[in-house]
Amino acid sequence: MSVPVILDVDTGIDDALAILFAVRHPDLDVLGISCVAGNTSLAQVVDNTLRVLDAAGAPQIPVAAGAPRPLLEPARASSHVHGADGLGGVALPSSSRSVESVGAVELMRRLILEHETPVTLVALAPQTNLALLLRTYPEVVGNLERIVFMGGSASVGNATAVAEFNVWHDPEAAAIVLDSNVPTYMYGLDVFNRVAIDEPVARALEVGDDALGRLVGGLVGVRISRPDGGRSEYTGHIGDAGAVCAIVDPDALSTQTRPVRVELAGYGRGQTLVDLRRSTDEAMPNTAGDEWTNVEIALEVDADRIVRLFLETLGLGGAIR
Ligand code: BDR
Ligand code: CA
């Protein structure tokens, strides 16, 4: 039976890759997609999402617009990574699909409460929409299987030395999500940074015969070339798509359940503090109690296996044989 999921996105090069994978994988049933400001503006995120669904040949999936900015701070798009249009200039035809008349919070509430089995929320963006949902309609918790989120890190940051972009963009929202009592799975930079298509494979896809392959190659190719001609730190990365792959093939990753909290103040704002001490015993000083939440964290990944799963799902497995 397929897993019912709602994707929360800020499309975004790698959100686009995640959408392509999710709508193509038979074990996933994408009930809807909610959009939030993050990599680019909300309007651009919505537009990109509709175009990507067309490119994927997806059935009609409801798409709703959510928060145009984080709870406290102004939006801070990452055009240095995703380009001004969020898709790194990879041109996709405009879509005849339309966005839902209700907002993201209303759409998520309806989809979750109406579904006959518990739903998995897949957060690939700043968690503003999720926080608003959980605060406005806490009853959704009763029909949530878990929240799988791309965000955070038990090691290095990217938006700052210690903070990952999605959590850094709206730290209060991430803290609310961790406080929700919904089981959470963190696909953070510890694994995100490791899953990449080899550059020759990406280049071959980009110039190949398959339209979807050209799109995938183009998107990851954007990550390969920087405007100054240098090598991007995201060379070939499938990014957010890896978090969706982890739902389908959890054994490709190894996880540990650890206490986590979001740092809200000072230089560490947006950092996920992760207690990696050997014992996670209740008696462990300073991480028991309300301010810490046990989170299943992906710490190791078989990157080749994830890349293979991603490409084969899109019918592009031939590129790596
Ligand atoms: C996250 O931030 C965005 O740039 C990506 O889409 C991903 O969700 C990585 O820190
Ligand atoms: Ca994203």
Coordinates of C-alpha atoms and ligand atoms in Angstrom, one line a residue:
M1 CA 0.0 0.0 0.0
S2 CA 1.3 3.4 -0.8
V3 CA 2.2 6.0 1.8
P4 CA -0.1 9.1 1.8
V5 CA 2.1 12.2 1.9
I6 CA 1.6 16.0 1.7
L7 CA 4.7 17.8 0.5
D8 CA 5.5 21.3 1.9
V9 CA 7.9 23.0 -0.5
D10 CA 9.8 26.2 -1.5
T11 CA 10.5 25.1 -5.1
G12 CA 13.6 25.5 -5.5
I13 CA 15.9 23.3 -7.6
D14 CA 16.0 20.4 -5.3
D15 CA 12.3 20.7 -4.3
A16 CA 11.6 20.3 -8.0
L17 CA 13.6 17.1 -8.0
A18 CA 11.7 15.9 -4.9
I19 CA 8.4 16.6 -6.5
L20 CA 9.4 14.7 -9.7
F21 CA 10.4 11.7 -7.6
A22 CA 7.3 11.7 -5.3
V23 CA 4.7 11.9 -8.0
R24 CA 6.5 9.1 -10.0
H25 CA 7.1 6.6 -7.2
P26 CA 4.3 4.0 -6.9
D27 CA 4.8 3.6 -3.2
L28 CA 3.9 7.3 -2.5
D29 CA 0.4 8.9 -2.9
V30 CA 0.9 12.7 -3.1
L31 CA -2.4 14.0 -1.6
G32 CA -1.4 17.7 -2.0
I33 CA 1.4 20.2 -2.1
S34 CA 1.7 23.3 0.1
C35 CA 3.9 26.2 -0.8
V36 CA 5.9 28.5 1.4
A37 CA 8.4 31.3 0.9
G38 CA 12.0 30.1 1.3
N39 CA 14.3 29.6 -1.6
T40 CA 12.3 32.2 -3.5
S41 CA 9.2 34.3 -3.1
L42 CA 5.9 32.6 -2.4
A43 CA 4.4 33.6 -5.8
Q44 CA 7.5 32.1 -7.6
V45 CA 7.3 28.9 -5.5
V46 CA 3.7 28.4 -6.5
D47 CA 4.4 29.1 -10.2
N48 CA 7.5 26.8 -10.2
T49 CA 5.5 24.0 -8.4
L50 CA 2.7 24.0 -11.0
R51 CA 5.3 24.0 -13.9
V52 CA 7.2 21.1 -12.3
L53 CA 4.0 19.0 -11.9
D54 CA 3.3 19.5 -15.6
A55 CA 6.8 18.5 -16.5
A56 CA 6.4 15.3 -14.4
G57 CA 3.1 14.5 -16.2
A58 CA 1.5 14.4 -12.8
P59 CA -2.2 13.9 -12.3
Q60 CA -4.2 16.8 -10.9
I61 CA -2.7 17.3 -7.4
P62 CA -4.1 20.2 -5.3
V63 CA -1.5 22.9 -4.7
A64 CA -2.0 25.7 -2.2
A65 CA -0.2 28.9 -1.3
G66 CA 0.9 29.3 2.3
A67 CA 3.0 31.7 4.3
P68 CA 4.7 34.5 2.3
R69 CA 7.3 35.0 5.1
P70 CA 8.5 33.4 8.3
L71 CA 6.7 34.0 11.7
L72 CA 9.0 36.7 12.9
E73 CA 11.5 37.7 10.3
P74 CA 11.3 38.9 6.7
A75 CA 11.7 36.3 3.9
R76 CA 15.3 35.9 2.8
A77 CA 15.4 34.1 -0.6
S78 CA 18.5 32.1 -1.5
S79 CA 18.9 33.3 -5.1
H80 CA 22.7 32.7 -4.8
V81 CA 21.9 29.0 -4.8
H82 CA 18.7 28.7 -6.7
G83 CA 18.8 31.7 -9.1
A84 CA 16.3 34.6 -9.3
D85 CA 13.5 32.3 -10.5
G86 CA 14.3 29.5 -7.9
L87 CA 14.9 27.0 -10.7
G88 CA 18.4 28.2 -11.7
G89 CA 17.1 29.6 -15.0
V90 CA 15.9 26.2 -16.2
A91 CA 13.0 27.3 -18.3
L92 CA 9.8 25.3 -18.0
P93 CA 6.6 26.1 -19.9
S94 CA 3.9 28.0 -17.9
S95 CA 1.2 25.8 -16.5
S96 CA -2.6 25.7 -17.1
R97 CA -3.0 24.2 -13.6
S98 CA -4.3 26.6 -11.0
V99 CA -3.7 27.0 -7.3
E100 CA -6.4 26.1 -4.8
S101 CA -8.7 28.9 -3.6
V102 CA -8.0 27.9 0.0
G103 CA -4.7 28.5 1.6
A104 CA -2.1 25.9 2.5
V105 CA -3.1 25.5 6.2
E106 CA -6.8 24.9 5.2
L107 CA -5.8 22.5 2.5
M108 CA -3.4 20.5 4.8
R109 CA -6.1 20.4 7.5
R110 CA -8.7 19.0 5.1
L111 CA -6.4 16.5 3.5
I112 CA -5.2 15.2 6.8
L113 CA -8.6 15.0 8.6
E114 CA -10.3 13.5 5.6
H115 CA -7.8 10.7 4.9
E116 CA -8.8 7.3 6.1
T117 CA -5.2 6.4 7.3
P118 CA -2.6 8.6 9.0
V119 CA -0.7 11.0 6.7
T120 CA 3.0 11.7 6.5
L121 CA 3.9 15.4 6.2
V122 CA 7.1 15.9 4.2
A123 CA 8.6 19.3 4.9
L124 CA 11.3 20.3 2.4
A125 CA 11.3 24.0 3.2
P126 CA 11.1 26.5 6.1
Q127 CA 8.4 25.1 8.4
T128 CA 6.2 28.2 8.7
N129 CA 3.1 26.4 7.1
L130 CA 3.5 23.4 9.4
A131 CA 3.8 25.6 12.5
L132 CA 0.7 27.6 11.5
L133 CA -1.2 24.4 10.9
L134 CA -0.3 22.8 14.2
R135 CA -1.1 25.9 16.2
T136 CA -4.4 26.6 14.3
Y137 CA -5.7 23.0 14.1
P138 CA -3.9 20.9 16.7
E139 CA -6.5 18.2 16.0
V140 CA -4.6 17.2 12.9
V141 CA -2.0 15.6 15.1
G142 CA -4.4 12.7 15.6
N143 CA -4.2 11.7 12.0
L144 CA -0.5 12.4 11.3
E145 CA 1.8 9.3 11.0
R146 CA 5.0 11.4 11.3
I147 CA 6.8 14.5 10.0
V148 CA 9.8 13.9 7.7
F149 CA 11.7 17.1 7.4
M150 CA 14.7 18.2 5.4
G151 CA 16.4 20.6 7.7
G152 CA 18.8 20.9 10.5
S153 CA 22.2 19.3 11.1
A154 CA 24.0 17.5 13.8
S155 CA 27.3 18.9 12.4
V156 CA 27.9 21.7 10.0
G157 CA 25.5 24.5 8.8
N158 CA 25.0 26.1 5.5
A159 CA 23.0 29.3 6.0
T160 CA 25.5 30.1 8.9
A161 CA 28.4 28.2 10.3
V162 CA 26.0 26.1 12.4
A163 CA 22.5 26.6 11.0
E164 CA 20.9 24.9 8.1
F165 CA 18.8 27.1 5.8
N166 CA 15.3 25.7 6.4
V167 CA 15.5 25.9 10.1
W168 CA 17.5 29.2 10.0
H169 CA 14.8 30.8 7.8
D170 CA 12.1 30.3 10.5
P171 CA 13.6 28.9 13.7
E172 CA 10.4 29.6 15.7
A173 CA 8.4 27.5 13.3
A174 CA 10.9 24.6 13.5
A175 CA 10.7 24.8 17.3
I176 CA 6.9 24.7 17.2
V177 CA 7.0 21.6 15.0
L178 CA 9.4 19.8 17.3
D179 CA 7.1 20.7 20.2
S180 CA 4.1 19.1 18.5
N181 CA 4.3 15.5 19.8
V182 CA 4.3 14.2 16.3
P183 CA 7.1 11.6 15.6
T184 CA 9.7 13.4 13.5
Y185 CA 12.4 12.2 11.2
M186 CA 15.2 14.6 10.4
Y187 CA 17.0 14.4 7.1
G188 CA 19.6 17.0 7.8
L189 CA 22.8 18.3 6.2
D190 CA 24.7 15.3 7.7
V191 CA 23.2 13.2 4.9
F192 CA 21.8 15.9 2.5
N193 CA 25.4 17.0 1.7
R194 CA 26.4 13.5 0.6
V195 CA 23.9 12.4 -2.0
A196 CA 24.9 13.6 -5.5
I197 CA 24.7 12.4 -9.1
D198 CA 28.2 12.0 -10.6
E199 CA 29.0 14.9 -12.8
P200 CA 29.5 12.9 -16.0
V201 CA 26.1 11.2 -15.5
A202 CA 24.4 14.6 -14.9
R203 CA 26.1 16.0 -18.0
A204 CA 24.9 13.0 -20.1
L205 CA 21.4 13.4 -18.9
E206 CA 21.3 17.1 -19.7
V207 CA 22.1 16.5 -23.4
G208 CA 20.2 13.1 -23.8
D209 CA 17.0 12.2 -25.6
D210 CA 14.7 11.9 -22.6
A211 CA 12.8 15.1 -21.8
L212 CA 12.7 14.3 -18.0
G213 CA 16.4 13.4 -18.1
R214 CA 17.2 16.7 -19.7
L215 CA 15.2 18.5 -17.0
V216 CA 16.9 16.5 -14.2
G217 CA 20.3 17.0 -15.8
G218 CA 19.6 20.7 -16.2
L219 CA 18.5 21.2 -12.6
V220 CA 21.5 19.4 -11.1
G221 CA 23.7 21.0 -13.8
V222 CA 22.7 24.3 -12.4
R223 CA 24.3 23.2 -9.2
I224 CA 27.4 22.1 -11.1
S225 CA 28.2 25.5 -12.7
R226 CA 28.4 28.7 -10.8
P227 CA 28.1 32.1 -12.5
D228 CA 31.8 32.6 -12.0
G229 CA 32.6 29.3 -13.6
G230 CA 33.7 27.7 -10.3
R231 CA 32.5 24.5 -8.8
S232 CA 29.4 24.8 -6.7
E233 CA 29.3 23.2 -3.3
Y234 CA 26.1 21.5 -4.5
T235 CA 27.7 19.7 -7.5
G236 CA 25.2 17.1 -8.7
H237 CA 23.2 17.1 -5.4
I238 CA 19.6 15.8 -5.4
G239 CA 19.1 17.6 -2.2
D240 CA 15.5 17.5 -0.9
A241 CA 14.7 14.5 -3.2
G242 CA 16.9 12.4 -0.9
A243 CA 14.5 13.0 2.0
V244 CA 11.6 11.6 -0.1
C245 CA 13.8 8.7 -1.1
A246 CA 14.4 8.0 2.6
I247 CA 10.6 7.3 3.0
V248 CA 10.6 4.7 0.3
D249 CA 13.9 3.1 1.1
P250 CA 14.6 3.7 4.8
D251 CA 17.3 0.9 5.0
A252 CA 19.5 3.0 2.8
L253 CA 20.1 5.2 5.8
S254 CA 21.1 4.6 9.4
T255 CA 19.5 6.7 12.0
Q256 CA 19.7 7.4 15.7
T257 CA 17.0 8.8 18.0
R258 CA 18.5 11.7 19.8
P259 CA 17.3 14.8 21.8
V260 CA 17.1 17.9 19.6
R261 CA 16.2 21.5 20.2
V262 CA 16.3 24.6 18.0
E263 CA 18.5 27.5 19.1
L264 CA 16.5 30.7 18.9
A265 CA 19.0 33.4 20.1
G266 CA 22.4 34.8 19.4
Y267 CA 25.0 33.6 16.9
G268 CA 23.6 30.1 17.0
R269 CA 20.1 31.2 16.0
G270 CA 18.6 28.5 13.7
Q271 CA 21.0 25.7 14.8
T272 CA 19.6 22.3 15.7
L273 CA 21.3 21.3 18.9
V274 CA 21.7 17.5 18.9
D275 CA 22.8 15.5 21.9
L276 CA 25.1 13.0 20.5
R277 CA 26.6 11.9 23.8
R278 CA 26.9 8.1 24.1
S279 CA 24.0 7.7 26.6
T280 CA 20.5 9.0 25.8
D281 CA 19.4 7.8 29.2
E282 CA 16.7 9.8 31.0
A283 CA 19.3 10.6 33.6
M284 CA 21.6 12.3 31.1
P285 CA 22.2 15.8 32.4
N286 CA 20.7 18.8 30.6
T287 CA 18.8 17.2 27.7
A288 CA 15.9 15.6 29.5
G289 CA 12.7 17.7 29.8
D290 CA 10.3 19.8 27.8
E291 CA 12.9 21.8 25.8
W292 CA 14.3 18.8 24.1
T293 CA 12.5 16.4 21.7
N294 CA 13.6 12.9 20.7
V295 CA 14.0 12.9 16.9
E296 CA 15.0 10.1 14.6
I297 CA 18.0 11.6 12.8
A298 CA 19.6 10.2 9.6
L299 CA 23.3 10.2 10.2
E300 CA 24.7 7.9 7.5
V301 CA 23.5 7.2 4.0
D302 CA 24.3 4.8 1.2
A303 CA 24.4 7.7 -1.4
D304 CA 24.9 5.5 -4.4
R305 CA 21.8 3.5 -3.5
I306 CA 19.7 6.6 -3.1
V307 CA 20.9 8.1 -6.4
R308 CA 20.1 4.8 -8.1
L309 CA 16.6 4.8 -6.6
F310 CA 16.0 8.4 -7.7
L311 CA 17.1 7.9 -11.2
E312 CA 15.4 4.5 -11.7
T313 CA 12.1 5.9 -10.4
L314 CA 12.3 8.6 -13.1
G315 CA 13.1 5.9 -15.7
L316 CA 16.7 7.2 -16.0
G317 CA 18.5 4.3 -14.5
G318 CA 20.2 3.6 -17.8
A319 CA 22.4 6.7 -17.3
I320 CA 24.4 5.0 -14.5
R321 CA 24.8 1.5 -16.0
Ligands
BDR1 C1 17.5 23.3 2.1 O1 17.5 24.7 1.7 C2 17.1 24.9 0.4 O2 18.2 25.6 -0.3 C3 17.0 23.5 -0.2 O3 15.8 23.5 -1.0 C4 16.8 22.6 1.0 O4 15.5 22.4 1.3 C5 19.0 23.0 2.3 O5 19.5 23.7 3.4
CA2 CA 13.6 23.1 -0.2

